[in-house]
Short mmCIF file of C-alpha atoms in Angstrom, two decimals:
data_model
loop_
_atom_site.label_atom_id
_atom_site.label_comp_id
_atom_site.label_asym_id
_atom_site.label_seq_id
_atom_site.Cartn_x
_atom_site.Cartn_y
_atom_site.Cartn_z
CA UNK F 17 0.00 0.00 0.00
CA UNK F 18 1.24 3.39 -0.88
CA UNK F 19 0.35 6.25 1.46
CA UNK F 20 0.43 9.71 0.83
CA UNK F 21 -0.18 13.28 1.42
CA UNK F 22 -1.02 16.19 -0.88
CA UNK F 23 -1.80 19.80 0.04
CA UNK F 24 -3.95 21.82 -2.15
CA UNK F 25 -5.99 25.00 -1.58
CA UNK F 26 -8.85 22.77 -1.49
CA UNK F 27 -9.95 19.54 -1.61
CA UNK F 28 -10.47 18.93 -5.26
CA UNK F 29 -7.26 20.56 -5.99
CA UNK F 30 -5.26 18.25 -3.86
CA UNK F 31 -7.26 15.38 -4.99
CA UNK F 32 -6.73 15.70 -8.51
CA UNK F 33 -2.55 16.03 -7.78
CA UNK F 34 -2.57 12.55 -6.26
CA UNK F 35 -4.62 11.30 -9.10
CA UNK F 36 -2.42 12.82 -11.46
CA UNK F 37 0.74 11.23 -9.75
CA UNK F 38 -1.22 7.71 -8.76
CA UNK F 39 -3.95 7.19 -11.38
CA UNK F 40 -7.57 7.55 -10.63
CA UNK F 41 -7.36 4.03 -8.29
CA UNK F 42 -7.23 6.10 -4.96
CA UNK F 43 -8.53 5.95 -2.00
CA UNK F 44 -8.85 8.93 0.02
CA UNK F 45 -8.09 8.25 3.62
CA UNK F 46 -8.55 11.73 5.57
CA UNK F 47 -9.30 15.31 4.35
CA UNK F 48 -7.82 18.04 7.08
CA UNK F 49 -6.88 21.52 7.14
CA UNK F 50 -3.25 22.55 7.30
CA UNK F 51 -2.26 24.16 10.78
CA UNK F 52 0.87 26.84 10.07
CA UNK F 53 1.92 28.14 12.63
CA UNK F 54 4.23 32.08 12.73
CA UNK F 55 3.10 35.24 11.95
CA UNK F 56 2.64 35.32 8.21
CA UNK F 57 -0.22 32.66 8.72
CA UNK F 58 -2.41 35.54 9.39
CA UNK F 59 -1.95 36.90 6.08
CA UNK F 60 -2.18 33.32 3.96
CA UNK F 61 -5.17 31.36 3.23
CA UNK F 62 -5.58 28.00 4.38
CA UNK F 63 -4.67 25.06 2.54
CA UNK F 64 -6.11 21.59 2.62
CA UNK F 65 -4.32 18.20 3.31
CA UNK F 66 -5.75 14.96 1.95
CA UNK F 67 -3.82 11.62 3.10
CA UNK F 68 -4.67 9.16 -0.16
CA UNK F 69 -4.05 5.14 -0.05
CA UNK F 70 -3.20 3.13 -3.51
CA UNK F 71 -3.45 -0.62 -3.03
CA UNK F 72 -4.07 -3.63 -5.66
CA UNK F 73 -7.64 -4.19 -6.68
CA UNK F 74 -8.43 -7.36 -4.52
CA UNK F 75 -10.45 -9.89 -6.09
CA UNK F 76 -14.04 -9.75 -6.27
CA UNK F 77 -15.92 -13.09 -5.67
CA UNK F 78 -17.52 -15.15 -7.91
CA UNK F 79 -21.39 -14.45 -8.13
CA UNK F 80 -23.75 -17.37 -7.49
CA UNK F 81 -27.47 -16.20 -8.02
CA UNK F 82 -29.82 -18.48 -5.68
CA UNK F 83 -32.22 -20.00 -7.48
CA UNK F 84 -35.44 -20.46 -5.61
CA UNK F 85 -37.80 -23.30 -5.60
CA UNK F 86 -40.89 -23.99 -7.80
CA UNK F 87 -42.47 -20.42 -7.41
CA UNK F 88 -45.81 -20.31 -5.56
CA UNK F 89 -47.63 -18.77 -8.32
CA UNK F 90 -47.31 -20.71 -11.31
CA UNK F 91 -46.16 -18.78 -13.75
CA UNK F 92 -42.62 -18.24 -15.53
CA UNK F 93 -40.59 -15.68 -13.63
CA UNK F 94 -40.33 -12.73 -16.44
CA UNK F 95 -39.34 -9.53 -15.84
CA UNK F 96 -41.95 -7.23 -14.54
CA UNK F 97 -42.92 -5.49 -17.72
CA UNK F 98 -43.40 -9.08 -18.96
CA UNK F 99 -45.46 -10.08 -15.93
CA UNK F 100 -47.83 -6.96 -16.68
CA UNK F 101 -47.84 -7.04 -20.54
CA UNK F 102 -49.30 -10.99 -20.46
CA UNK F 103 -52.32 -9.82 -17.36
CA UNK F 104 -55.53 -8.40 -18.65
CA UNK F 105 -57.63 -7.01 -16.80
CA UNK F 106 -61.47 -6.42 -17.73
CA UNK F 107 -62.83 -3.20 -16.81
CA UNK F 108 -66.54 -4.73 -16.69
CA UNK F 109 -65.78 -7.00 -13.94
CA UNK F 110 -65.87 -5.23 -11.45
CA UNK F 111 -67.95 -2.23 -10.07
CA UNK F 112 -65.43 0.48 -9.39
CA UNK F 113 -62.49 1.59 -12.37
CA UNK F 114 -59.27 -0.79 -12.05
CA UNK F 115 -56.04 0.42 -12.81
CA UNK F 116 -54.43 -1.54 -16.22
CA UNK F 117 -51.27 -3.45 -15.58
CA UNK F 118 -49.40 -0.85 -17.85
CA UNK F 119 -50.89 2.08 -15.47
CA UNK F 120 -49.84 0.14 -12.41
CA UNK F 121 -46.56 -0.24 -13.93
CA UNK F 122 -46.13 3.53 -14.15
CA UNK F 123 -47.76 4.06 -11.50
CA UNK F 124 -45.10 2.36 -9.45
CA UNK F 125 -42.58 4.24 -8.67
CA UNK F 126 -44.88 7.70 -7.88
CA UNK F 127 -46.07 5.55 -5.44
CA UNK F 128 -43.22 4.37 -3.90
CA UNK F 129 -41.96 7.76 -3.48
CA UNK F 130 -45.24 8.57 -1.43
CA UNK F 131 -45.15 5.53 1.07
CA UNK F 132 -42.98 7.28 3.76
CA UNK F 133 -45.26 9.53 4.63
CA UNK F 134 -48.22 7.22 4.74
CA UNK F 135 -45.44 4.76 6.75
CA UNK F 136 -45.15 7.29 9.30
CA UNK F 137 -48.33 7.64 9.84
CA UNK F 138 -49.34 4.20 10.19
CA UNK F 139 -46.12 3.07 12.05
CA UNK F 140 -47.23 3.00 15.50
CA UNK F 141 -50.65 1.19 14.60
CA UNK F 142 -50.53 -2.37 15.61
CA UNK F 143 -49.34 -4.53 13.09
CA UNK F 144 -51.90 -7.19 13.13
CA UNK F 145 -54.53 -4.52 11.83
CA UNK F 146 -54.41 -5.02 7.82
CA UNK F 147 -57.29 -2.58 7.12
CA UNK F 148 -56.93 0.60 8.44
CA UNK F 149 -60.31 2.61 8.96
CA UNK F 150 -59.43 5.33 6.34
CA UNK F 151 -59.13 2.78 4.09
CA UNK F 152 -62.15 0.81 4.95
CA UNK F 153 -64.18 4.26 4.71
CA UNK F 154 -62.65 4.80 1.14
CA UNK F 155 -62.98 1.16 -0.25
CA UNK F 156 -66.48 0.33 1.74
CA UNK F 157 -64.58 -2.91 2.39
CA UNK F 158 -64.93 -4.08 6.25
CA UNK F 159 -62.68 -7.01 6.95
CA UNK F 160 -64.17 -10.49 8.14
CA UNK F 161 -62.16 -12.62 10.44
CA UNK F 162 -62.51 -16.61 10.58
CA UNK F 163 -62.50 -18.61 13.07
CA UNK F 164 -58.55 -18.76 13.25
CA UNK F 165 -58.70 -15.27 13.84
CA UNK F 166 -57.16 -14.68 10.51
CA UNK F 167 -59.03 -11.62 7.91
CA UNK F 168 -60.56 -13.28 5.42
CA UNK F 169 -62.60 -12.43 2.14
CA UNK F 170 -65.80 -14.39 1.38
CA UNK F 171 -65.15 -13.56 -2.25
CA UNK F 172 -62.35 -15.43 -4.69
CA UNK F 173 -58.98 -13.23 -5.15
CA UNK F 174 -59.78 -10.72 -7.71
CA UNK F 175 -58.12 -10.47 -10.75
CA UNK F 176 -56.58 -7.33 -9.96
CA UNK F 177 -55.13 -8.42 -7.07
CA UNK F 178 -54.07 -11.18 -8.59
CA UNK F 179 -52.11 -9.33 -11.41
CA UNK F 180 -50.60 -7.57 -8.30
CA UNK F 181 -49.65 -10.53 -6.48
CA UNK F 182 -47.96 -11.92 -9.87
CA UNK F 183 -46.09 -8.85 -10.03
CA UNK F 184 -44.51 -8.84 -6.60
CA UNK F 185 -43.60 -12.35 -6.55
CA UNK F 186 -41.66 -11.65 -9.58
CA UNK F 187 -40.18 -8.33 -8.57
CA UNK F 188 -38.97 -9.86 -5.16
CA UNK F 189 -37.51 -13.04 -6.81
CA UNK F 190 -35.56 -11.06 -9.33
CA UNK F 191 -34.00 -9.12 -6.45
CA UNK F 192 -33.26 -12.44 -4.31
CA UNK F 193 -35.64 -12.40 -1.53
CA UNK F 194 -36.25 -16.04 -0.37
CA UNK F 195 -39.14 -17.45 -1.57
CA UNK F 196 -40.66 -18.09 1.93
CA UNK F 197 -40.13 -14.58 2.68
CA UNK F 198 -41.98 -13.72 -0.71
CA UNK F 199 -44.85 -15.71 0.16
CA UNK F 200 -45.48 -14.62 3.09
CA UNK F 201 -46.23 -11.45 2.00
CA UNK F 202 -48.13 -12.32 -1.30
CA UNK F 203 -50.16 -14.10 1.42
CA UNK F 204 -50.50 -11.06 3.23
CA UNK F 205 -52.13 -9.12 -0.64
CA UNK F 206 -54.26 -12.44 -0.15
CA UNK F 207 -55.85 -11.98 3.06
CA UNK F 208 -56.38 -8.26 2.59
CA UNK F 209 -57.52 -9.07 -1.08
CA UNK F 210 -61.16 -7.30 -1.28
CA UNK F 211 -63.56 -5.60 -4.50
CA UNK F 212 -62.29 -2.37 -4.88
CA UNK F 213 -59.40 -2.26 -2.39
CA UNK F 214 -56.84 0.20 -3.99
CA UNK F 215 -53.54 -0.88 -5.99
CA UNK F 216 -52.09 1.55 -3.62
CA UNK F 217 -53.18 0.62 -0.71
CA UNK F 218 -52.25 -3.49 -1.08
CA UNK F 219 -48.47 -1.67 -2.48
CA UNK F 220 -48.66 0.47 0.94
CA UNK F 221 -49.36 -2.58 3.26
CA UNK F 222 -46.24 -4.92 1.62
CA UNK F 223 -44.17 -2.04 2.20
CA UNK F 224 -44.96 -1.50 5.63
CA UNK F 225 -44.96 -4.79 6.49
CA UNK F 226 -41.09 -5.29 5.01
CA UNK F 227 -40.12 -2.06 6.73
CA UNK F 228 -41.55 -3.12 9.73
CA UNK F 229 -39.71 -6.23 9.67
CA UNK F 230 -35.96 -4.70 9.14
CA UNK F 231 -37.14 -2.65 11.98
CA UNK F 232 -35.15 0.28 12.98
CA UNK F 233 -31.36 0.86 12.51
CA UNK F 234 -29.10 0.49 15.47
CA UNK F 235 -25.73 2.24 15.03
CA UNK F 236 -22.70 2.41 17.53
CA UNK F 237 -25.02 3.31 20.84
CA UNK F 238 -23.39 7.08 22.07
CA UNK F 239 -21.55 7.10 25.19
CA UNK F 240 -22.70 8.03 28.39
CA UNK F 241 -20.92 7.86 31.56
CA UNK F 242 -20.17 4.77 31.05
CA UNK F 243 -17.78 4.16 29.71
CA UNK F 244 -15.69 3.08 27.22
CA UNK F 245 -17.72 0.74 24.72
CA UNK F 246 -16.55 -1.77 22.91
CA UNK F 247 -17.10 -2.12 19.39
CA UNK F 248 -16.27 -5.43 18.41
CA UNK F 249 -16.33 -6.40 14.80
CA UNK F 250 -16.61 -10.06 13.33
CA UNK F 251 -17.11 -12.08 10.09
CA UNK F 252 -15.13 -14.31 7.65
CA UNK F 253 -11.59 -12.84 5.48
CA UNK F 254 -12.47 -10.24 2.86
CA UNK F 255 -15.83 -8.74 3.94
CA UNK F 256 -14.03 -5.43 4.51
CA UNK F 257 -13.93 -5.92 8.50
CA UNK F 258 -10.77 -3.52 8.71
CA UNK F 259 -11.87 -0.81 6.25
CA UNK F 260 -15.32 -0.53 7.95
CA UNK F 261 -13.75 0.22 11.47
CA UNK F 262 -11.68 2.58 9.56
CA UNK F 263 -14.71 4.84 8.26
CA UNK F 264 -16.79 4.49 11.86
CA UNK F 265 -13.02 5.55 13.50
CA UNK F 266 -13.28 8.43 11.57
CA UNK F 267 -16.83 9.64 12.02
CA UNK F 268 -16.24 8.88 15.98
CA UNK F 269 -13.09 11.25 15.83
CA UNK F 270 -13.54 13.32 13.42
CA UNK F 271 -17.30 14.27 12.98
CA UNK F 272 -18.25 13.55 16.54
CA UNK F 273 -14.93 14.44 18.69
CA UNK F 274 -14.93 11.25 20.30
CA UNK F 275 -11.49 9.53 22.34
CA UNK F 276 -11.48 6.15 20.09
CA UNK F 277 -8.83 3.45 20.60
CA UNK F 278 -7.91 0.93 17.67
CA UNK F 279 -6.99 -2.50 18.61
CA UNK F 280 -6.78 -5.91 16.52
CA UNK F 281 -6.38 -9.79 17.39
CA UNK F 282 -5.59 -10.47 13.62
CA UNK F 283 -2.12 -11.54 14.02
CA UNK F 284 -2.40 -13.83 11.39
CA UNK F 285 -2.14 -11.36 8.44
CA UNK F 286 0.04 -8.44 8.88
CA UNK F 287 -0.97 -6.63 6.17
CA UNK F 288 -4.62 -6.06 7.86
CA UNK F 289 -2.64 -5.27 11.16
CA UNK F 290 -0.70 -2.50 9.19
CA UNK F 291 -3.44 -1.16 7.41
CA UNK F 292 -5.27 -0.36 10.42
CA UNK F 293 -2.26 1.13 12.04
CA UNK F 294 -1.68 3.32 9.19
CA UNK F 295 -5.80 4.17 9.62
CA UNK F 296 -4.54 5.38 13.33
CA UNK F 297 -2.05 6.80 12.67
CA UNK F 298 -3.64 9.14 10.52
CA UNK F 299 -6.38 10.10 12.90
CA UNK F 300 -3.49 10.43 15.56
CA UNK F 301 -5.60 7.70 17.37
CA UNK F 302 -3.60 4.89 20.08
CA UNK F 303 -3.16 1.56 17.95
CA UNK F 304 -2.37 -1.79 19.40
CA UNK F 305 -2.20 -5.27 18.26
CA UNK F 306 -3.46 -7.97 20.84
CA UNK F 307 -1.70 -11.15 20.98
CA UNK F 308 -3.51 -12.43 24.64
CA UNK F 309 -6.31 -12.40 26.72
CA UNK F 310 -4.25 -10.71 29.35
CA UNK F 311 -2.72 -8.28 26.86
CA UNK F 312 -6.67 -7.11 25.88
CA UNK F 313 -7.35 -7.00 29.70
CA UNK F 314 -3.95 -4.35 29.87
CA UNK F 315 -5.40 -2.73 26.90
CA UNK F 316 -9.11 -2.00 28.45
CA UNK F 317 -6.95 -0.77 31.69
CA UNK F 318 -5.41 1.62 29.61
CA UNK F 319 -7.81 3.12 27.38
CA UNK F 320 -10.51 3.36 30.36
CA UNK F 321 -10.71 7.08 29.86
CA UNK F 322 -11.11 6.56 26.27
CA UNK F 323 -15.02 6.88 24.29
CA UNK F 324 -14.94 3.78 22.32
CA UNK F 325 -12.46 1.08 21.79
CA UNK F 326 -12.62 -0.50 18.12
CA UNK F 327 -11.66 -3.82 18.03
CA UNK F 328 -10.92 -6.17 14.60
CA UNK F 329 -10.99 -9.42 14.89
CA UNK F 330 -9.15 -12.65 12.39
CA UNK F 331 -11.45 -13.33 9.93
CA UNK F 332 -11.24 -17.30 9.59
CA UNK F 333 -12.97 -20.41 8.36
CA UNK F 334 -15.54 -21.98 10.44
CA UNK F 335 -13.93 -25.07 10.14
CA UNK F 336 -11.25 -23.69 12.09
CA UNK F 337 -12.39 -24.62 15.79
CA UNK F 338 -9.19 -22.82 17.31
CA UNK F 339 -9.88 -19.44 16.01
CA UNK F 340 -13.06 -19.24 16.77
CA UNK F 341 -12.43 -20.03 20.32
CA UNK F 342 -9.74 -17.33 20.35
CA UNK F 343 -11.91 -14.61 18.88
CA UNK F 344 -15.01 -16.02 21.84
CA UNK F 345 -11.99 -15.45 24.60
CA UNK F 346 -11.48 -12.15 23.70
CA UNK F 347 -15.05 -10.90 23.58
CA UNK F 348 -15.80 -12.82 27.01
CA UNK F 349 -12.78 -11.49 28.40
CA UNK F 350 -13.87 -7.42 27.48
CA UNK F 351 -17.21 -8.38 28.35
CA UNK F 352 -16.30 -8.90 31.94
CA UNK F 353 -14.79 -5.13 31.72
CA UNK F 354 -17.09 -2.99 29.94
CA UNK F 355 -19.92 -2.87 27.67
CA UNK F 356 -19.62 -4.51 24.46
CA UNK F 357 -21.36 -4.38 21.13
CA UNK F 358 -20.95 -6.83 18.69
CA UNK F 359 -20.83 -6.24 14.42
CA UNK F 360 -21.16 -9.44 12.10
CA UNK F 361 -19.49 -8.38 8.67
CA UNK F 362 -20.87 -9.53 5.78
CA UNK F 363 -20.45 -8.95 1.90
CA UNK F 364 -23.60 -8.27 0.21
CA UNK F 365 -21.94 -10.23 -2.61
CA UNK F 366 -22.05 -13.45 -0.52
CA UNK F 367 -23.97 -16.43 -1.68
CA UNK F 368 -26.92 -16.56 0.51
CA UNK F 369 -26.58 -19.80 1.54
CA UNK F 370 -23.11 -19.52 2.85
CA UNK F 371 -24.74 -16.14 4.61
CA UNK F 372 -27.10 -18.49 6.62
CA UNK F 373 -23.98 -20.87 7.26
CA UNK F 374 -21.50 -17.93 8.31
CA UNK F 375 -24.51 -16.46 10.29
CA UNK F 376 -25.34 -18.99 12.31
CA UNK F 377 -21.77 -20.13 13.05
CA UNK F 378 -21.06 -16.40 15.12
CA UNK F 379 -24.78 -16.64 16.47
CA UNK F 380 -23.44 -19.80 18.36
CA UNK F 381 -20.70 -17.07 19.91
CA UNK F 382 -21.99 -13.70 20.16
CA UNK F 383 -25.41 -11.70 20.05
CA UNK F 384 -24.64 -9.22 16.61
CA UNK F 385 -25.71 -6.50 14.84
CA UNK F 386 -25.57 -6.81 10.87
CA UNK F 387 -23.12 -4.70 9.02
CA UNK F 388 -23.59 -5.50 5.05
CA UNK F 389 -20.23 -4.34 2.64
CA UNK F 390 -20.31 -3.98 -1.01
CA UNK F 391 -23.25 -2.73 -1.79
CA UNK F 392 -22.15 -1.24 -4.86
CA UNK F 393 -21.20 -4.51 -6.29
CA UNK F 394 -24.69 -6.39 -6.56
CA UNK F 395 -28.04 -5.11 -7.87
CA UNK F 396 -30.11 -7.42 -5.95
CA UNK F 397 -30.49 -6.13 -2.09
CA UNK F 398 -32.75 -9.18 -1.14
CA UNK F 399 -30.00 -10.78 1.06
CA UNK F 400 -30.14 -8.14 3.66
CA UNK F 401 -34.37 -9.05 4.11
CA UNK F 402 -33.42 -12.80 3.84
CA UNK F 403 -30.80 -12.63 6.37
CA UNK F 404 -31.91 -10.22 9.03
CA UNK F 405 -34.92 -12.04 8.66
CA UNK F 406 -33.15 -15.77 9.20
CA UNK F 407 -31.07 -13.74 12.11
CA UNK F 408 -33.47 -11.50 13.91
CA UNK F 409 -30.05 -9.53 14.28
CA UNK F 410 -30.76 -5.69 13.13
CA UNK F 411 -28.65 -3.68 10.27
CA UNK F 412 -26.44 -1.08 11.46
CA UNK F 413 -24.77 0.14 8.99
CA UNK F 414 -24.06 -0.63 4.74
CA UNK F 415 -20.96 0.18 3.31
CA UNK F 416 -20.64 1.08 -0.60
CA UNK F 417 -16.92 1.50 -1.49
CA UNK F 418 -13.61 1.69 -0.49
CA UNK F 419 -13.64 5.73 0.20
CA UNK F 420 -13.01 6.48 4.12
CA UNK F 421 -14.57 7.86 5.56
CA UNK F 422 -16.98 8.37 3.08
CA UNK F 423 -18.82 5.14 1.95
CA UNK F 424 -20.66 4.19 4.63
CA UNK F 425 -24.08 5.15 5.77
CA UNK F 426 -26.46 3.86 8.67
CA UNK F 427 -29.20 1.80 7.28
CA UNK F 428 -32.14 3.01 5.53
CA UNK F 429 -35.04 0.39 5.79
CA UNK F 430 -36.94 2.55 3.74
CA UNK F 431 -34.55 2.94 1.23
CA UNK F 432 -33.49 -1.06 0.94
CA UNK F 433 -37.35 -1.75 0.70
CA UNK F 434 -38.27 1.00 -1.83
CA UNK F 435 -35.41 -0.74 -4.37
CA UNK F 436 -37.30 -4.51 -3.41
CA UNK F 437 -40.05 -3.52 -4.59
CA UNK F 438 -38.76 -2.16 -8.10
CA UNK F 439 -38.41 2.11 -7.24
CA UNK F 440 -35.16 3.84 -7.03
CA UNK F 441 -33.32 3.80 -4.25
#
């Protein structure tokens, strides 16, 4: 890795030096001004430092699209113009005027980028309530509940709601939702499914119900007096453990003015050791490598007075029984010491059955939140529903390139959902 520092009157200027000296694979590391010190600094304008990294591309993995099993609604899975262009829809049969699978089509996306408002509204209604009264005054359409207790409609689905149901089963297999999670809520258009009820409305109850189940975001908690926290990050080689704690470092010290304290137990690549010790010692930030229990335990001594302490952990197999009983020593041993919270790593790129196996391997260690990496590498965002789903673990944070501190961004439930269901995110 190459690291170095240009100074520029701002910083585009003293971006565009390093790319003219390094190429235009950089990675911009830190952005500060220049102190000068004397006199004559009264009477010179300030200039702006940026610290830029240049490292080999590392390999991206190999993509495996899951392929789900025989869909639910039989029909071929075609894109969703196709599912729309081969559903007609006969204005005679029914009462009220029904919106053409080409309108809904359109129609999409205008309604996507109204369902936050209507989400915010609705949020703190109970959940089990499908009909909501405003809409039961618009549509006429008063729920009936069976003897399970479940809502249920006395007449077949209609073939509205069927075109609709055809079109989010597609929409969410294209983007890699699990098929149980997909049918689930096409079961949920089902139950709701009444004459008349609005295209909108059965689109604003699936995307409640999926925002609902991300839940809310839980970032790095902010210290109290308490303190320091532990942020402890996990996951297998590659996810981008070490560049993550780099961008959070950053925000904590930077944005925030926080005391943060970078350790790592990865003694098994130095490269990752170095990299985050070149991370500190940009942000002028105490680095340390841990190579024992007891050493961690002198390490929480020390930084006591500190905000956070970041910890990175060895990524490993989960074949390999030794590490993984290293890394669990180390988080038991700052447990006893302070509070601790606990980030599983993961590449969105990651087939999502080795998710579930990687998942479920740390769930047998820790309690996590979800971190998800590489978002700008895949279009399909169903992995993070199908795995904080599997998990009940919630999403912290996504990460979406290799820019710190830059690309990284607490997650937007709303956002993730709104791309799901086929609107721009």
């Amino acid at each position: 890795m190459i690291i170095k520092k240009y100074v520029g009157k701002n910083e585009s200027e003293a971006t565009d030096e390093a790319k003219k000296e390094l190429g235009g694979n950089i990675v911009v590391m830190n952005v500060r001004p220049v102190k000068k010190s004397g006199f004559l600094a009264l009477f010179q304008s300030q200039k702006i430092e940026v610290t830029v990294a240049l490292e080999e591309e590392p390999e991206r993995p190999v993509r495996t699209t899951y392929t789900p099993q025989k869909p639910k609604v039989q029909e071929s899975r075609g894109s969703f113009d196709n599912a729309q262009r081969d559903t007609v829809v006969s204005a005679a049969a029914t009462a009220t005027k029904v919106s053409t699978p080409k309108e809904d089509n359109s129609a999409i996306e205008e309604k996507l980028d109204n369902l936050s408002s209507l989400l915010e509204k609705n949020i703190l209604k109970n959940e089990k309530e499908v009909v909501t009264p405003k809409a039961e005054k618009e549509t006429g359409v008063v729920p009936e509940k069976s003897n399970d207790g479940v809502k249920t409609s006395k007449n077949d689905i209609s073939e509205e709601t069927l075109s609709f149901i055809k079109l989010l089963y597609n929409t969410l297999i294209e983007n890699e939702v699990d098929e149980i999670y997909v049918n689930q809520l096409t079961d949920e258009v089902e139950k709701i499914s009444k004459p008349g009820l609005p295209f909108d409305y059965a689109l604003a109850n699936v995307y409640q119900k999926m925002v609902l189940k991300f839940g809310k975001s839980e970032p790095i908690k902010e210290v109290g007096e308490e303190k320091p926290i532990a942020e402890i990050f996990i996951g297998p080689t590659g996810v981008g453990k070490t560049t993550t704690i780099a961008k959070l470092a950053s925000e904590l010290t930077v944005s925030k003015k926080k005391k943060v304290a970078l350790l790592t137990m990865d003694t098994y690549r130095i490269a990752a050791a170095e990299q985050l010790r070149t991370y500190a010692s940009i942000l002028e930030i105490p680095f340390r490598v841990i190579y024992s229990v007891d050493e961690m335990k002198q390490a929480a001594e020390d930084f006591r007075e500190y905000d956070y302490i970041m910890v990175d952990t060895a990524g490993h197999s989960l074949k390999n029984e030794e590490l993984i009983r290293d890394v669990e020593n180390y988080i038991r041993a700052l447990e006893e010491l302070m509070e601790c919270e606990n980030y599983l790593v993961l590449s969105a790129t990651t087939k999502y059955r080795d998710l579930i196996e990687i998942s479920d391997a740390y769930s047998e260690m820790v309690a996590y939140k979800l971190i998800f990496t590489k978002m700008d590498e895949t279009g399909a965002k169903g992995n993070l529903y199908n795995i904080r789903m599997h998990t009940g673990s919630p999403i912290a944070y996504i990460t979406n390139g290799q820019n710190v501190p830059d690309d990284i961004a607490v997650f937007d439930a709303q956002k993730i959902v709104k791309n799901l269901l086929g609107g721009k995110s």
